[in-house]
mmCIF file of N, CA and C in Angstrom:
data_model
loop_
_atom_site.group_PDB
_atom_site.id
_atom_site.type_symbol
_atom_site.label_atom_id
_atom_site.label_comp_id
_atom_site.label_asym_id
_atom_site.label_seq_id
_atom_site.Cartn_x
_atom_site.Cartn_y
_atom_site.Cartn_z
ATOM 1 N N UNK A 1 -6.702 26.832 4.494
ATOM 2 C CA UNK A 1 -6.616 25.796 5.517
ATOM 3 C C UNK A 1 -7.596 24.664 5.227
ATOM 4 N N UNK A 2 -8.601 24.908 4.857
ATOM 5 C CA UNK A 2 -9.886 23.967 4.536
ATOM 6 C C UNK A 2 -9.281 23.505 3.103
ATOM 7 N N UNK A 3 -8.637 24.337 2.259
ATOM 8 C CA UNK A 3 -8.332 23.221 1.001
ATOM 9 C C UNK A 3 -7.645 22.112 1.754
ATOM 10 N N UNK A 4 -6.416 22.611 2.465
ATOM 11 C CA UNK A 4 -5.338 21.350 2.855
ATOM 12 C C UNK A 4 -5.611 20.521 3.302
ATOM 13 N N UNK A 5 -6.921 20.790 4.873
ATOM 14 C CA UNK A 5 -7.434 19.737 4.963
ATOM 15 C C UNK A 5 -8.233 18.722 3.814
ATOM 16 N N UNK A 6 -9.104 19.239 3.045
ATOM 17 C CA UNK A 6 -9.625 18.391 2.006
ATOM 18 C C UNK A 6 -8.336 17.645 1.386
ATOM 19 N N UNK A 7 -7.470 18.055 0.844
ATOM 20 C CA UNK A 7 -6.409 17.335 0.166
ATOM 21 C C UNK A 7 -6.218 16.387 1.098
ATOM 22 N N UNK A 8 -5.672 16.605 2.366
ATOM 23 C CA UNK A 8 -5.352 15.221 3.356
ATOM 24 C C UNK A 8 -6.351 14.096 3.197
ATOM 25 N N UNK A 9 -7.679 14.819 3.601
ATOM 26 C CA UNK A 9 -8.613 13.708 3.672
ATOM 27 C C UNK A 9 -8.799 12.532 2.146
ATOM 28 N N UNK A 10 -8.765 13.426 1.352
ATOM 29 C CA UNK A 10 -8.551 12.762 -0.163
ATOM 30 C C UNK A 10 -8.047 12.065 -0.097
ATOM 31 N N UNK A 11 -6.106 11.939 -0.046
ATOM 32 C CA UNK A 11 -5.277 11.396 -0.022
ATOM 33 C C UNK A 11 -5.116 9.949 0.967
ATOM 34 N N UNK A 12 -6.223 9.967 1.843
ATOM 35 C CA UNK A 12 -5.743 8.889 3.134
ATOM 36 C C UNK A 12 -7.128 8.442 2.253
ATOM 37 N N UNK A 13 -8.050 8.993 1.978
ATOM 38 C CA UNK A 13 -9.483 7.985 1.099
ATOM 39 C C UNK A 13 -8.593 7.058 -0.183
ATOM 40 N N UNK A 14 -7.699 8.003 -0.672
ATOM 41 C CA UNK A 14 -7.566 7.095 -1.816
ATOM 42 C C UNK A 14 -6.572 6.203 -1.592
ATOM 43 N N UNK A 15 -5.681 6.158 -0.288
ATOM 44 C CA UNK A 15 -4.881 5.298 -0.206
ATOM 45 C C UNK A 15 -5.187 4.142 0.536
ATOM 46 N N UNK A 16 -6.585 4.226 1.085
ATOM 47 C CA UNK A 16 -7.222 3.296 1.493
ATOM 48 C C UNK A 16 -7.760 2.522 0.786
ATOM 49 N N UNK A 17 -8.410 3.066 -0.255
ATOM 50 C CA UNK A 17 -9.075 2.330 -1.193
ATOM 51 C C UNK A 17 -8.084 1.517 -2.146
ATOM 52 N N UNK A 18 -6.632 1.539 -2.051
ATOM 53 C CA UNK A 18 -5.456 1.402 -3.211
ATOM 54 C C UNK A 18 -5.335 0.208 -2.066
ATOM 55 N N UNK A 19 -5.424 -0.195 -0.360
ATOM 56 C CA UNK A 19 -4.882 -0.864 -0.065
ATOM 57 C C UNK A 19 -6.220 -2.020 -0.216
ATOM 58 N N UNK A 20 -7.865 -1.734 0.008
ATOM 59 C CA UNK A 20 -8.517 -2.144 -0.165
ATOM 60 C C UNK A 20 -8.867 -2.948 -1.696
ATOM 61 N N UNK A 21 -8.328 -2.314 -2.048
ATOM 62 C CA UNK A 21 -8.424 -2.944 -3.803
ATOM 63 C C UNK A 21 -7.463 -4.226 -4.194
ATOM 64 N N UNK A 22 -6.409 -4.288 -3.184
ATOM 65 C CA UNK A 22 -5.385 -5.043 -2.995
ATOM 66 C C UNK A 22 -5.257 -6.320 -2.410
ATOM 67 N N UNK A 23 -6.320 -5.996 -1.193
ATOM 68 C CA UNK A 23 -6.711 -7.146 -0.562
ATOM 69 C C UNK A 23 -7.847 -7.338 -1.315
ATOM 70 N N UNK A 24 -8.762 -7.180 -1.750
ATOM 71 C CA UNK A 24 -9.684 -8.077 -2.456
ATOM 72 C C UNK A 24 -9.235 -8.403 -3.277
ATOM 73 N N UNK A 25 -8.649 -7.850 -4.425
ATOM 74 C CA UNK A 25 -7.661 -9.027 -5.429
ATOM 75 C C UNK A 25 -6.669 -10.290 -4.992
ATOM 76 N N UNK A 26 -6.521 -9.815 -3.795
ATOM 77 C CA UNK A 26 -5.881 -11.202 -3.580
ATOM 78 C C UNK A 26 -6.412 -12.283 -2.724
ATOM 79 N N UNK A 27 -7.507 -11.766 -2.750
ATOM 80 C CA UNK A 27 -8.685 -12.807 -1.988
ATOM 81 C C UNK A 27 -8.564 -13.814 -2.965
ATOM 82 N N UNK A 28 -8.617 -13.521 -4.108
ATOM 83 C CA UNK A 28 -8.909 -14.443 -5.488
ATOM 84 C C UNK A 28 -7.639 -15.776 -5.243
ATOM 85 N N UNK A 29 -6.619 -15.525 -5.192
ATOM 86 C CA UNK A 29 -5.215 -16.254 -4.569
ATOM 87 C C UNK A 29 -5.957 -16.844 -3.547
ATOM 88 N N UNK A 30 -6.409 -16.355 -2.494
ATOM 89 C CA UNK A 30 -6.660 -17.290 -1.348
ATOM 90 C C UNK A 30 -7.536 -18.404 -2.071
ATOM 91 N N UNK A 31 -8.509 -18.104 -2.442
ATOM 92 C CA UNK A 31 -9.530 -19.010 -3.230
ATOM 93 C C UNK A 31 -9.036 -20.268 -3.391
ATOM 94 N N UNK A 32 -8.081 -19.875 -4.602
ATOM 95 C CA UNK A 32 -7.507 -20.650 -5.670
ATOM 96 C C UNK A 32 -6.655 -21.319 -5.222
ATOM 97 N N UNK A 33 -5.553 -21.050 -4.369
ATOM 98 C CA UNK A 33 -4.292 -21.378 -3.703
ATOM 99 C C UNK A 33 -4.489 -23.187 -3.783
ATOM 100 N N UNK A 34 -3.676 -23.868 -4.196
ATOM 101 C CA UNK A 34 -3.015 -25.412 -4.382
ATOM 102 C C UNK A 34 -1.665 -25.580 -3.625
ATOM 103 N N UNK A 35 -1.774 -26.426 -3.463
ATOM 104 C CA UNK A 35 -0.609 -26.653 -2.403
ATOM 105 C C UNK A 35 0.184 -27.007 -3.047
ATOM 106 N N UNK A 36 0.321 -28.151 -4.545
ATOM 107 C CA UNK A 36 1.319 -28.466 -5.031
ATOM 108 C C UNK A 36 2.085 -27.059 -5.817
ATOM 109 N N UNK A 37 1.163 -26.286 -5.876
ATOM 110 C CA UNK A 37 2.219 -25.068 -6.771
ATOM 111 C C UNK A 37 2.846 -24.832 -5.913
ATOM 112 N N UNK A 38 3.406 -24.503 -4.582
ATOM 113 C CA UNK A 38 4.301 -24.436 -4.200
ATOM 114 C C UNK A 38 3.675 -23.527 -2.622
ATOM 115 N N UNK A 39 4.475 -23.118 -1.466
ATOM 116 C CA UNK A 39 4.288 -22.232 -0.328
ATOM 117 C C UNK A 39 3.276 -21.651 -0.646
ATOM 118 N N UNK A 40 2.729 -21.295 0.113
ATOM 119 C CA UNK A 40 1.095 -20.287 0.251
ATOM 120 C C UNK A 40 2.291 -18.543 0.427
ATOM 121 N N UNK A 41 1.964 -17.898 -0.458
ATOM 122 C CA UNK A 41 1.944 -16.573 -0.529
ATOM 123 C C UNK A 41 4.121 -16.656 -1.067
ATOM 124 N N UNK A 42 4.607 -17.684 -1.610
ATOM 125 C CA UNK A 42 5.642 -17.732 -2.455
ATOM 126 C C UNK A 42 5.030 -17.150 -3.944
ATOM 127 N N UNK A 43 6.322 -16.418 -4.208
ATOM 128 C CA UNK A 43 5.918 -15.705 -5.766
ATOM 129 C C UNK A 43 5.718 -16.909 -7.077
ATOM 130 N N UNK A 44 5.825 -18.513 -6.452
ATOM 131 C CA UNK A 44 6.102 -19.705 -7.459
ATOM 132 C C UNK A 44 4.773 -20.263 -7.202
ATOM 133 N N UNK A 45 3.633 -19.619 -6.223
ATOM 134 C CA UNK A 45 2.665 -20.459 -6.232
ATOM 135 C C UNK A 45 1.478 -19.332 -6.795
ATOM 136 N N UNK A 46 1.808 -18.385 -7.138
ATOM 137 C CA UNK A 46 1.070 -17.605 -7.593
ATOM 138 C C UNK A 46 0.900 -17.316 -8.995
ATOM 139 N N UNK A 47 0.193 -17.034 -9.878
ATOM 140 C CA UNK A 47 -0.206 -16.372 -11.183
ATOM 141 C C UNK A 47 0.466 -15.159 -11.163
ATOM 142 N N UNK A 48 0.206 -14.687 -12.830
ATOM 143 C CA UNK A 48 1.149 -13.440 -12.887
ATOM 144 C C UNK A 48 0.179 -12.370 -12.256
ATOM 145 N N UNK A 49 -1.116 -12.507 -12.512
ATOM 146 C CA UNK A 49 -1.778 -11.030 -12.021
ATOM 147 C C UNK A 49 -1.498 -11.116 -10.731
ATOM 148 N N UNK A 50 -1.644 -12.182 -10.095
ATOM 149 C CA UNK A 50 -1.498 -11.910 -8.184
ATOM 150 C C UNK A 50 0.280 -11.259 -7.681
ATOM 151 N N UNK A 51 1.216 -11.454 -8.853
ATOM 152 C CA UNK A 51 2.564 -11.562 -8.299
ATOM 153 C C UNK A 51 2.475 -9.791 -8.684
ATOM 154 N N UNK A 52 1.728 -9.620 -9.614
ATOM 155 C CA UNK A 52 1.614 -8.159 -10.045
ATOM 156 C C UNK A 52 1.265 -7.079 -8.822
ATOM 157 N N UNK A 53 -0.184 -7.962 -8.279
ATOM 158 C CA UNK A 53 -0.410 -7.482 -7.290
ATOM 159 C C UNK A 53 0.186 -7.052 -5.907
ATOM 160 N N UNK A 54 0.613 -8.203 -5.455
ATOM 161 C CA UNK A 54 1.623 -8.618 -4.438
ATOM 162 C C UNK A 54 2.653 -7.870 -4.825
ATOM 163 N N UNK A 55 3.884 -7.448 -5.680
ATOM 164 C CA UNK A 55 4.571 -6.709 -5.916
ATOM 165 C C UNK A 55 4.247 -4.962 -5.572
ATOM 166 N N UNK A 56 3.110 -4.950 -6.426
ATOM 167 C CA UNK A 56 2.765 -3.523 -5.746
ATOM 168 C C UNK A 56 2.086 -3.271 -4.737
ATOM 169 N N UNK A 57 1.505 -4.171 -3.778
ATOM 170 C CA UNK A 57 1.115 -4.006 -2.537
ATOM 171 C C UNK A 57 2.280 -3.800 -1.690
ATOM 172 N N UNK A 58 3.169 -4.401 -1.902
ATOM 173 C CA UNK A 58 4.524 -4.519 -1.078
ATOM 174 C C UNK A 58 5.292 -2.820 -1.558
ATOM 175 N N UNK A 59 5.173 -2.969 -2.620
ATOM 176 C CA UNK A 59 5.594 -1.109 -3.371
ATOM 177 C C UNK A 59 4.935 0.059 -2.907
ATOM 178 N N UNK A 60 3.539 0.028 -2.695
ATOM 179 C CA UNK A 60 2.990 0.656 -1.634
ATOM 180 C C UNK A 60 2.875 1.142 -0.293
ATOM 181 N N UNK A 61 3.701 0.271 0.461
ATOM 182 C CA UNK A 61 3.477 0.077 1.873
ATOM 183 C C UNK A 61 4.879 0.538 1.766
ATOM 184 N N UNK A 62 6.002 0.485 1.102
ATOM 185 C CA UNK A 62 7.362 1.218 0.923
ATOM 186 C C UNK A 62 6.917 3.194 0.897
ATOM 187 N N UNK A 63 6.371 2.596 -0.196
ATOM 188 C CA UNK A 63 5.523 4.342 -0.419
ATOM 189 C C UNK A 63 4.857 5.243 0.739
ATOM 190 N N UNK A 64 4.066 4.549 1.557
ATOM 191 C CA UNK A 64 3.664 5.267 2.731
ATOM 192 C C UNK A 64 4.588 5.080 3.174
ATOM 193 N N UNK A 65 5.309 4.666 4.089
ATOM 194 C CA UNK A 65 6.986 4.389 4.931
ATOM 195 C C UNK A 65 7.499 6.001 4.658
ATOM 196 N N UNK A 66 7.643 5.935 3.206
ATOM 197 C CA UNK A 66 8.951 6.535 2.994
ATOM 198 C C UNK A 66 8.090 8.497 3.097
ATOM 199 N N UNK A 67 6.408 8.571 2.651
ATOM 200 C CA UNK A 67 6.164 9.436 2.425
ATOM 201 C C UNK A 67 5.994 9.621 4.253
ATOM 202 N N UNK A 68 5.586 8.958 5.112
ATOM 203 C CA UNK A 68 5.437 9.203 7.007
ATOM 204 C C UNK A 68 6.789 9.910 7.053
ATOM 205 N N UNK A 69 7.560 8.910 6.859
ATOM 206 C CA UNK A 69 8.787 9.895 7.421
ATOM 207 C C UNK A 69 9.517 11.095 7.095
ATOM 208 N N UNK A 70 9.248 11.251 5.376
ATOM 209 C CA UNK A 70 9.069 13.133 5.184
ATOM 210 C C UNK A 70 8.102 14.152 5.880
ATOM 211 N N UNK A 71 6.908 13.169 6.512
ATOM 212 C CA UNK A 71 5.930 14.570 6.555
ATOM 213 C C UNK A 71 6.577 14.455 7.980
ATOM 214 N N UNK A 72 6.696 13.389 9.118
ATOM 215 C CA UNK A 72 7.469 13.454 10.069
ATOM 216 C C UNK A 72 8.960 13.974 10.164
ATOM 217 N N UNK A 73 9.771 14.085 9.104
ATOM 218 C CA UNK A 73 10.752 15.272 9.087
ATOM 219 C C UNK A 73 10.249 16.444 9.072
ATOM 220 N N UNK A 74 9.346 16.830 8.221
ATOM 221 C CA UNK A 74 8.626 18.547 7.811
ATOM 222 C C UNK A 74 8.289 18.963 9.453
ATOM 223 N N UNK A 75 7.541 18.090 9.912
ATOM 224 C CA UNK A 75 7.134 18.214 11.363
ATOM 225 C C UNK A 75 8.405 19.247 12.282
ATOM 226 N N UNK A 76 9.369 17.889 12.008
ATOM 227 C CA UNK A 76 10.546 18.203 13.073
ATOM 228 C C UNK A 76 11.362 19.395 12.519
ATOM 229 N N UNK A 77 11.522 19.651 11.439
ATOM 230 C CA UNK A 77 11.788 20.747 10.631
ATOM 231 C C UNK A 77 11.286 22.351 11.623
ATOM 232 N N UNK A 78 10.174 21.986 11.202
ATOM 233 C CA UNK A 78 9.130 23.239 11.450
ATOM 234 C C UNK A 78 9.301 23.532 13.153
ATOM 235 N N UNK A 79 9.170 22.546 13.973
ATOM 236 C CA UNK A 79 9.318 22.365 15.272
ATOM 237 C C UNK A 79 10.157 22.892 16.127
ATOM 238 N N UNK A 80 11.773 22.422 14.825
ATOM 239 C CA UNK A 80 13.208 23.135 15.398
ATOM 240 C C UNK A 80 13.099 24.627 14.996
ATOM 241 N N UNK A 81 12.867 24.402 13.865
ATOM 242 C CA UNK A 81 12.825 26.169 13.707
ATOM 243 C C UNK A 81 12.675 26.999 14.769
ATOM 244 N N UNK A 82 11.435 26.771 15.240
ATOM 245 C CA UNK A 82 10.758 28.029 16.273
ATOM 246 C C UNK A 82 11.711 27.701 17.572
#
């Protein structure tokens, strides 16, 4: 029981830090941001590392979505059972 909890806690540390790492890289974009390159937070006003970023920040936040609503099925799973 104490491993699983440790694994949870792990898992929400490191996915914090994956979203934290995300927003400070794209602090760098805010910085920099020009108006003639185009919309503020358009993929045409950005560099490739930020679109890199921005791509997988957005890939991420799919990723938790999709992993909530398995552990929220397992839930309801387990729930109906009994």
């Amino acid at each position: 029981m104490l491993l699983k909890v440790l694994k949870i806690i792990l898992f929400v540390i490191f996915d914090l830090l994956v979203f934290i790492f995300c927003g400070l890289y794209m602090m760098g974009y805010d910085d920099f941001y020009d108006e003639s390159q185009g919309e503020y937070f358009s993929l045409s006003s950005m560099q490739t590392q930020y679109k890199v970023v921005w791509i997988f920040y957005n890939f991420w936040i799919v990723l938790n979505c999709l992993f909530l609503l398995y552990v929220l099925f397992r839930i309801f799973r387990k729930s109906a059972v009994k």
